[in-house]
Amino acid sequence: MVYPYIPHTEEDRKMMLSSIGLQSIDQLFEGLGEELQLSDSVPISHGRTEDEVQRMIDSIAQRNVRGIPFLGCGCYDHIIPATVKSLSSLPSFVTAYTPYQAEMSQGLLQAIYEFQSMICEITGMDVANASLYDGSHAASEAASLMIGAKRKSSTVLVSSTIHPFILAVLTTWAKGTDRTIRILKEKEGVVDLSILDAELDESCAGLIVQSPNRYGLLEDYSSVSETLHSHGCLFAILSDPLSLAIQKSQAEWGADIAIGDTQSLGLPLAFGGPSCGYMAVTESLMRRIPGRIVGATTDAQGRRGFTLTLQAREQHIKRERATSNVCSNQALAALMTTIHLSSLGWSGMVEAANQSYAKAHYLAYHLAQLPGITLIWDKPFWCEFPLVFSDAKKMRKFLQELRNEGIFAGVRLAALTRQAKDELVLLVAVTEKRSREELELYLAAARRVMK
């Protein structure tokens, strides 16, 4: 009998068994005990019709609780133009194919090239790659680059105000190797740079910081690059790219490496993913940057064209010496960011960033007037801010009552850090997508609960 998805005939199977000296397929599994093997009667229910499956899935989906999200901590609910989904869904783009053959892939290659160009413009850096998996991946690649760039180094300094999930990935990256992640302590919600010089030694390869940081606060990195470079160390700043429309770029702070996550630019919320990481560097580090790079050139007829360049750095050539292996499917997420940025333009980015800033500060100011709620630090922030409650009971009541009214009021910081000092801290995020009516609904509910 020939099965539609099993190409081998009975004669094919007999020939393969004979070539390895066996008589039957059962002999292949004699090394396994009977208790590990499936019997003839596998306990699987009978199939369902298409309509039955659709009804079952719909009933499961209805369990989701809908509400107005003031949630952040790395994933934010921004406005996404309809062009993003429409264009990125074109069959020509939805492919797992890696565009190695330039003569077949000019459209996809140009889209990646535009992504790189936009990231360079936003960060102020010289070279960007064709994207990474997410911000955590970008941070670990930055750490690898730092150690690879400085001989005899094995340590990377990391700010304690970096997102706890990114810090966890960096810790995993170093585990089981001779590499070390050393934490630079925080002071009043931002990294304590007064101790930086004392922390730098021969083993230190560089420093990774984040702004806006895990609390949503904007950090000041004046003179940091000079201090690091005087010790032969590199400087990496992780930033939400949308925030760079109104705050200093990584290049303006003197960073060597710009990293982050483009989720805020065209990627919807979907249980935390998928996302897209970005990485850009100065020209001197161009040959150390991981992943693909698309370059522009001209062909024999003088026509502009695009191709993968500096490929000797990549896994399909260097294999075990390559720093990274990035799936080509990631290009689809980068494409969504590219379409989003093209739709907004620079003025649209500034408008979205300014609206997020203004709405977040409006909500923060009025919440801080309520009894039992305080803004922890008098520090600048962008679209996310930390509130501290006077006691745990009030905080639980606040979150539950607002949820009952269809409002996701924020994220408990302790849920991310698992630290007792963060038990009473609530992170509230406000993007340009939140309307004035939604802000007033939040405040009205908060006033009723905290009166």
Coordinates of C-alpha atoms in Angstrom, one line a residue:
M1 CA 0.0 0.0 0.0
V2 CA 1.3 3.5 -0.9
Y3 CA 0.5 6.3 1.6
P4 CA 0.4 9.9 0.4
Y5 CA 3.0 11.2 2.8
I6 CA 5.2 8.0 3.1
P7 CA 7.1 7.6 -0.1
H8 CA 8.7 4.2 0.7
T9 CA 7.0 1.1 -0.7
E10 CA 7.2 -2.3 1.1
E11 CA 10.0 -3.3 -1.3
D12 CA 11.9 -0.1 -0.4
R13 CA 11.7 -0.9 3.3
K14 CA 12.8 -4.5 2.8
M15 CA 15.9 -3.3 0.9
M16 CA 16.8 -0.8 3.6
L17 CA 16.4 -3.4 6.3
S18 CA 18.5 -5.9 4.4
S19 CA 21.3 -3.3 3.9
I20 CA 21.7 -3.1 7.7
G21 CA 21.3 -6.8 8.3
L22 CA 17.8 -6.8 9.7
Q23 CA 14.6 -8.7 8.8
S24 CA 11.9 -6.5 10.3
I25 CA 11.3 -3.0 11.6
D26 CA 10.6 -4.4 15.0
Q27 CA 14.2 -5.4 15.3
L28 CA 15.2 -1.8 15.2
F29 CA 13.5 -1.2 18.5
E30 CA 14.5 -4.4 20.4
G31 CA 16.8 -2.3 22.6
L32 CA 13.8 -0.5 24.0
G33 CA 11.7 -2.2 26.7
E34 CA 8.1 -3.0 25.8
E35 CA 6.8 -0.5 28.4
L36 CA 8.4 2.3 26.3
Q37 CA 6.8 1.3 23.0
L38 CA 3.3 2.2 21.9
S39 CA 0.9 -0.6 21.5
D40 CA -1.3 -1.1 18.5
S41 CA -4.2 0.7 20.2
V42 CA -3.1 4.3 20.7
P43 CA -5.5 6.2 23.0
I44 CA -6.4 9.0 20.5
S45 CA -9.9 10.1 20.0
H46 CA -11.7 10.0 16.7
G47 CA -11.2 12.9 14.3
R48 CA -13.5 15.9 14.3
T49 CA -15.1 17.8 11.5
E50 CA -13.8 21.2 10.5
D51 CA -16.8 22.9 12.0
E52 CA -16.4 21.0 15.3
V53 CA -12.7 22.0 15.5
Q54 CA -13.6 25.7 14.8
R55 CA -16.3 25.7 17.5
M56 CA -13.9 24.1 20.0
I57 CA -11.2 26.6 19.3
D58 CA -13.7 29.5 19.5
S59 CA -14.8 28.3 22.9
I60 CA -11.2 28.2 24.1
A61 CA -10.6 31.7 22.7
Q62 CA -13.6 33.1 24.6
R63 CA -11.9 32.4 27.9
N64 CA -9.5 35.3 27.2
V65 CA -10.2 38.4 29.3
R66 CA -10.2 41.6 27.2
G67 CA -9.4 44.9 28.7
I68 CA -7.5 48.2 28.3
P69 CA -3.8 47.4 28.8
F70 CA -1.5 49.7 30.7
L71 CA 1.1 46.9 30.7
G72 CA 4.7 47.2 29.6
C73 CA 7.9 45.7 30.9
G74 CA 9.3 45.0 27.4
C75 CA 6.1 44.5 25.4
Y76 CA 3.9 47.6 24.6
D77 CA 0.6 48.2 22.9
H78 CA 1.3 50.7 20.2
I79 CA -0.7 51.8 17.2
I80 CA 0.2 49.7 14.1
P81 CA -0.8 51.0 10.7
A82 CA -2.9 48.6 8.6
T83 CA -0.2 48.7 5.9
V84 CA 2.0 46.6 8.2
K85 CA -0.1 43.4 8.2
S86 CA -1.4 43.9 4.6
L87 CA 2.1 44.2 3.0
S88 CA 3.9 41.8 5.3
S89 CA 1.3 39.1 4.5
L90 CA 2.2 39.1 0.8
P91 CA 3.2 35.5 -0.2
S92 CA 6.5 36.8 -1.7
F93 CA 7.6 37.9 1.8
V94 CA 6.1 35.0 3.9
T95 CA 8.9 32.6 3.3
A96 CA 11.6 30.7 5.1
Y97 CA 14.0 31.1 2.2
T98 CA 17.4 32.7 2.8
P99 CA 18.1 35.2 0.0
Y100 CA 21.6 33.9 -0.9
Q101 CA 20.8 34.0 -4.6
A102 CA 20.7 37.7 -5.2
E103 CA 19.4 37.4 -8.7
M104 CA 16.2 35.8 -7.3
S105 CA 15.6 38.0 -4.2
Q106 CA 16.0 41.7 -5.0
G107 CA 12.8 42.6 -3.3
L108 CA 13.5 40.9 0.0
L109 CA 17.1 42.0 0.0
Q110 CA 16.1 45.6 -0.5
A111 CA 13.5 45.4 2.3
I112 CA 16.3 44.1 4.6
Y113 CA 18.7 46.8 3.4
E114 CA 16.0 49.5 4.2
F115 CA 15.6 48.0 7.7
Q116 CA 19.4 48.3 8.2
S117 CA 19.4 51.9 6.9
M118 CA 16.5 52.9 9.2
I119 CA 18.2 51.3 12.3
C120 CA 21.4 53.2 11.5
E121 CA 19.5 56.5 11.1
I122 CA 17.7 56.0 14.4
T123 CA 20.7 54.9 16.4
G124 CA 23.3 57.1 14.7
M125 CA 25.6 54.1 14.1
D126 CA 27.5 53.1 11.0
V127 CA 26.4 49.5 10.3
A128 CA 23.4 47.4 11.3
N129 CA 22.7 43.8 10.6
A130 CA 19.5 42.2 9.2
S131 CA 18.0 41.8 12.7
L132 CA 18.2 39.3 15.5
Y133 CA 15.6 37.4 17.5
D134 CA 14.9 39.9 20.2
G135 CA 16.5 42.4 22.6
S136 CA 17.8 39.6 24.8
H137 CA 19.5 37.9 21.9
A138 CA 21.0 41.3 20.9
A139 CA 22.4 41.8 24.4
S140 CA 24.0 38.3 24.4
E141 CA 25.5 39.0 21.0
A142 CA 26.9 42.3 22.2
A143 CA 28.5 40.5 25.1
S144 CA 30.1 38.0 22.7
L145 CA 31.3 40.8 20.5
M146 CA 32.9 42.7 23.4
I147 CA 34.9 39.6 24.6
G148 CA 35.9 38.8 21.1
A149 CA 37.2 42.3 20.5
K150 CA 39.4 42.5 23.6
R151 CA 42.2 40.0 24.0
K152 CA 42.3 38.1 27.3
S153 CA 39.0 39.5 28.5
S154 CA 36.3 37.3 30.0
T155 CA 34.0 39.7 31.9
V156 CA 31.1 41.9 30.8
L157 CA 29.7 44.5 33.2
V158 CA 25.9 44.7 33.1
S159 CA 23.7 47.4 34.7
S160 CA 21.4 46.0 37.4
T161 CA 18.7 48.3 35.9
I162 CA 18.5 46.2 32.7
H163 CA 15.3 44.2 32.1
P164 CA 15.4 41.1 34.4
F165 CA 14.6 38.8 31.6
I166 CA 17.5 40.1 29.5
L167 CA 19.7 39.8 32.5
A168 CA 18.6 36.2 32.9
V169 CA 19.5 35.5 29.2
L170 CA 22.9 37.0 29.8
T171 CA 23.4 34.8 32.8
T172 CA 22.5 31.8 30.8
W173 CA 24.8 32.9 28.0
A174 CA 27.8 32.9 30.5
K175 CA 26.8 29.7 32.3
G176 CA 29.1 26.8 31.7
T177 CA 31.8 28.9 30.1
D178 CA 34.8 30.9 31.3
R179 CA 32.8 34.1 30.7
T180 CA 31.4 36.2 33.6
I181 CA 28.6 38.6 34.0
R182 CA 29.3 41.2 36.7
I183 CA 26.5 43.4 37.9
L184 CA 26.9 47.1 38.3
K185 CA 24.7 48.2 41.2
E186 CA 21.9 50.7 40.9
K187 CA 21.3 53.9 42.9
E188 CA 17.8 55.6 43.1
G189 CA 16.5 53.7 40.1
V190 CA 19.5 54.2 37.7
V191 CA 22.9 52.5 37.3
D192 CA 25.5 53.8 39.8
L193 CA 28.2 55.1 37.4
S194 CA 30.3 56.6 40.3
I195 CA 31.7 53.1 40.9
L196 CA 32.4 52.3 37.2
D197 CA 36.1 53.2 37.1
A198 CA 36.8 51.0 40.1
E199 CA 35.0 48.0 38.4
L200 CA 37.1 48.1 35.3
D201 CA 40.1 45.8 35.2
E202 CA 42.1 43.8 32.5
S203 CA 39.4 41.0 32.4
C204 CA 36.6 43.5 31.6
A205 CA 35.5 43.7 28.0
G206 CA 32.7 46.3 28.2
L207 CA 29.5 47.6 29.8
I208 CA 25.9 47.0 28.8
V209 CA 23.2 49.4 30.0
Q210 CA 19.6 50.2 29.2
S211 CA 17.6 53.4 28.8
P212 CA 14.7 53.5 29.3
N213 CA 15.6 51.0 32.0
R214 CA 13.6 48.2 33.8
Y215 CA 11.7 50.9 35.7
G216 CA 11.0 53.0 32.6
L217 CA 13.5 55.7 33.7
L218 CA 15.8 57.5 31.3
E219 CA 19.5 57.3 32.3
D220 CA 22.4 59.8 31.8
Y221 CA 25.5 58.3 30.3
S222 CA 27.7 61.5 30.2
S223 CA 31.4 60.6 30.1
V224 CA 30.8 56.9 30.3
S225 CA 32.3 56.2 26.9
E226 CA 35.4 58.1 27.7
T227 CA 35.9 56.1 30.9
L228 CA 35.3 52.8 29.2
H229 CA 37.5 53.5 26.2
S230 CA 40.4 54.6 28.4
H231 CA 40.4 51.0 29.7
G232 CA 40.1 49.5 26.3
C233 CA 36.4 48.5 26.9
L234 CA 33.4 48.8 24.7
F235 CA 30.1 50.5 25.5
A236 CA 26.7 49.0 24.5
I237 CA 23.3 50.8 25.1
L238 CA 20.0 48.9 24.9
S239 CA 17.1 51.2 24.0
D240 CA 13.5 51.0 22.8
P241 CA 14.0 52.5 19.3
L242 CA 10.8 54.5 19.5
S243 CA 12.2 56.4 22.5
L244 CA 15.1 57.5 20.4
A245 CA 12.8 59.9 18.6
I246 CA 12.9 62.1 21.6
Q247 CA 16.0 61.1 23.7
K248 CA 19.7 60.9 22.8
S249 CA 20.7 58.1 20.5
Q250 CA 23.3 55.5 21.3
A251 CA 25.8 57.3 19.0
E252 CA 25.2 60.6 20.8
W253 CA 26.2 58.9 24.1
G254 CA 29.4 57.6 22.4
A255 CA 28.4 54.0 22.4
D256 CA 30.1 51.4 20.3
I257 CA 27.1 49.1 20.1
A258 CA 23.4 49.9 19.8
I259 CA 21.0 47.1 20.7
G260 CA 17.4 46.6 21.5
D261 CA 14.0 45.2 20.5
T262 CA 11.8 46.6 17.7
Q263 CA 8.5 45.3 19.1
S264 CA 7.3 48.8 19.6
L265 CA 7.6 49.4 15.8
G266 CA 5.0 47.3 14.0
L267 CA 5.0 44.0 16.0
P268 CA 1.7 43.2 17.8
L269 CA 1.3 41.7 21.3
A270 CA 1.0 37.9 21.0
F271 CA 1.8 36.3 24.3
G272 CA 5.1 38.1 24.4
G273 CA 6.3 37.3 20.8
P274 CA 7.4 37.0 18.1
S275 CA 9.8 39.9 18.3
C276 CA 12.7 41.4 16.5
G277 CA 16.1 42.4 17.8
Y278 CA 18.3 45.1 16.3
M279 CA 22.0 45.6 16.5
A280 CA 24.2 48.4 15.1
V281 CA 27.8 49.1 15.6
T282 CA 30.6 51.6 14.7
E283 CA 32.5 50.9 11.4
S284 CA 35.5 49.5 13.3
L285 CA 33.3 46.6 14.6
M286 CA 31.6 45.9 11.3
R287 CA 33.4 42.5 10.7
R288 CA 32.5 41.3 14.2
I289 CA 28.8 42.0 14.1
P290 CA 26.7 38.7 13.9
G291 CA 24.0 37.8 11.5
R292 CA 23.5 38.8 7.9
I293 CA 24.3 42.1 6.3
V294 CA 22.8 43.3 3.0
G295 CA 24.8 45.7 0.9
A296 CA 24.0 47.8 -2.1
T297 CA 26.0 47.6 -5.3
T298 CA 25.7 48.1 -9.1
D299 CA 25.7 45.3 -11.7
A300 CA 27.5 45.1 -15.0
Q301 CA 24.8 47.3 -16.7
G302 CA 25.2 49.9 -14.0
R303 CA 21.8 49.1 -12.3
R304 CA 21.5 49.3 -8.5
G305 CA 21.3 45.9 -6.8
F306 CA 21.4 44.3 -3.4
T307 CA 23.3 41.3 -2.1
L308 CA 24.4 39.6 1.1
T309 CA 27.9 40.9 1.9
L310 CA 30.7 40.0 4.2
Q311 CA 29.4 36.5 4.3
A312 CA 32.6 35.0 5.5
R313 CA 31.5 35.9 9.0
E314 CA 28.4 33.8 8.9
Q315 CA 27.4 30.3 10.0
H316 CA 27.0 28.8 6.5
I317 CA 30.7 29.5 5.8
K318 CA 32.5 29.6 9.1
R319 CA 30.2 27.2 10.9
E320 CA 31.7 26.6 14.3
R321 CA 33.6 29.9 14.3
A322 CA 30.5 32.1 13.6
T323 CA 29.1 33.9 16.6
S324 CA 25.4 33.4 15.7
N325 CA 22.9 31.4 13.7
V326 CA 19.9 33.6 12.8
C327 CA 16.9 32.0 11.1
S328 CA 15.9 33.7 7.8
N329 CA 12.3 33.7 9.0
Q330 CA 13.4 36.6 11.3
A331 CA 13.4 38.8 8.2
L332 CA 9.6 38.8 8.2
A333 CA 9.6 40.5 11.7
A334 CA 12.2 43.0 10.5
L335 CA 10.0 43.7 7.4
M336 CA 7.1 44.5 9.6
T337 CA 9.3 47.1 11.5
T338 CA 10.4 48.5 8.1
I339 CA 6.9 48.9 6.8
H340 CA 5.9 50.5 10.2
L341 CA 8.7 53.0 10.0
S342 CA 8.0 53.8 6.4
S343 CA 4.3 54.4 7.2
L344 CA 5.1 56.7 10.1
G345 CA 8.2 58.5 8.8
W346 CA 10.4 60.4 11.2
S347 CA 7.8 63.0 12.1
G348 CA 5.3 60.2 12.9
M349 CA 7.9 58.5 15.2
V350 CA 8.4 61.8 17.0
E351 CA 4.6 62.3 17.4
A352 CA 4.1 58.7 18.7
A353 CA 7.0 59.2 21.2
N354 CA 5.8 62.6 22.3
Q355 CA 2.2 61.4 22.8
S356 CA 3.4 58.4 24.9
Y357 CA 5.5 60.8 27.0
A358 CA 2.7 63.3 27.5
K359 CA 0.0 60.7 28.4
A360 CA 2.3 58.8 30.7
H361 CA 3.2 61.9 32.6
Y362 CA -0.4 63.0 32.8
L363 CA -1.4 59.7 34.4
A364 CA 1.6 59.5 36.7
Y365 CA 1.0 63.0 38.0
H366 CA -2.6 62.4 38.9
L367 CA -2.0 58.9 40.4
A368 CA 0.7 60.3 42.6
Q369 CA -1.9 62.6 44.2
L370 CA -3.8 59.7 45.6
P371 CA -3.3 58.5 49.2
G372 CA -1.3 55.3 49.4
I373 CA 0.4 55.7 46.0
T374 CA 3.8 57.4 45.4
L375 CA 6.2 57.8 42.5
I376 CA 9.3 56.1 43.8
W377 CA 12.0 58.4 42.3
D378 CA 12.0 62.0 41.0
K379 CA 13.7 60.9 37.7
P380 CA 12.9 61.5 34.1
F381 CA 10.9 58.7 32.3
W382 CA 9.4 58.2 28.9
C383 CA 6.2 56.0 28.6
E384 CA 6.5 53.8 31.7
F385 CA 6.8 54.7 35.4
P386 CA 7.1 52.9 38.8
L387 CA 4.5 53.4 41.5
V388 CA 5.0 52.2 45.1
F389 CA 2.0 51.3 47.3
S390 CA 1.8 51.8 51.0
D391 CA 0.9 48.2 51.7
A392 CA 0.3 44.9 49.8
K393 CA -3.4 44.8 50.6
K394 CA -4.0 48.1 48.9
M395 CA -2.0 47.0 45.9
R396 CA -3.9 43.8 45.5
K397 CA -7.3 45.6 45.9
F398 CA -6.2 48.2 43.3
L399 CA -5.3 45.7 40.7
Q400 CA -8.4 43.5 41.2
E401 CA -10.9 46.4 41.3
L402 CA -9.4 47.9 38.1
R403 CA -9.4 44.6 36.4
N404 CA -13.1 44.1 37.3
E405 CA -13.7 47.4 35.4
G406 CA -11.8 46.1 32.3
I407 CA -8.5 47.8 33.0
F408 CA -5.1 46.0 33.3
A409 CA -3.6 48.6 35.6
G410 CA 0.1 47.6 35.4
V411 CA 2.7 44.9 36.0
R412 CA 3.9 43.9 39.5
L413 CA 7.7 44.3 39.3
A414 CA 8.1 41.4 41.8
A415 CA 6.5 39.1 39.2
L416 CA 9.6 39.7 37.0
T417 CA 12.4 40.0 39.6
R418 CA 11.2 37.7 42.3
Q419 CA 12.7 40.1 44.8
A420 CA 11.0 41.1 48.1
K421 CA 12.1 44.7 47.7
D422 CA 9.9 45.0 44.6
E423 CA 6.7 43.5 46.2
L424 CA 4.9 46.9 46.4
V425 CA 6.1 48.3 43.0
L426 CA 3.7 48.6 40.1
L427 CA 5.0 49.5 36.6
V428 CA 2.4 51.4 34.5
A429 CA 2.9 51.9 30.8
V430 CA 1.1 54.4 28.6
T431 CA 1.5 54.6 24.9
E432 CA 0.2 56.8 22.2
K433 CA -2.6 54.3 21.7
R434 CA -4.3 55.1 25.0
S435 CA -7.0 57.7 24.5
R436 CA -7.9 60.5 26.9
E437 CA -11.2 58.6 27.7
E438 CA -9.1 55.5 28.7
L439 CA -6.8 57.6 30.9
E440 CA -9.8 59.2 32.7
L441 CA -11.4 55.7 33.2
Y442 CA -8.2 54.6 34.8
L443 CA -8.1 57.6 37.1
A444 CA -11.7 57.4 38.0
A445 CA -11.4 53.8 39.0
A446 CA -8.2 54.5 40.9
R447 CA -9.8 57.3 42.9
R448 CA -12.7 55.1 43.9
V449 CA -10.4 52.4 45.1
M450 CA -7.8 54.6 46.9
K451 CA -10.2 57.1 48.5

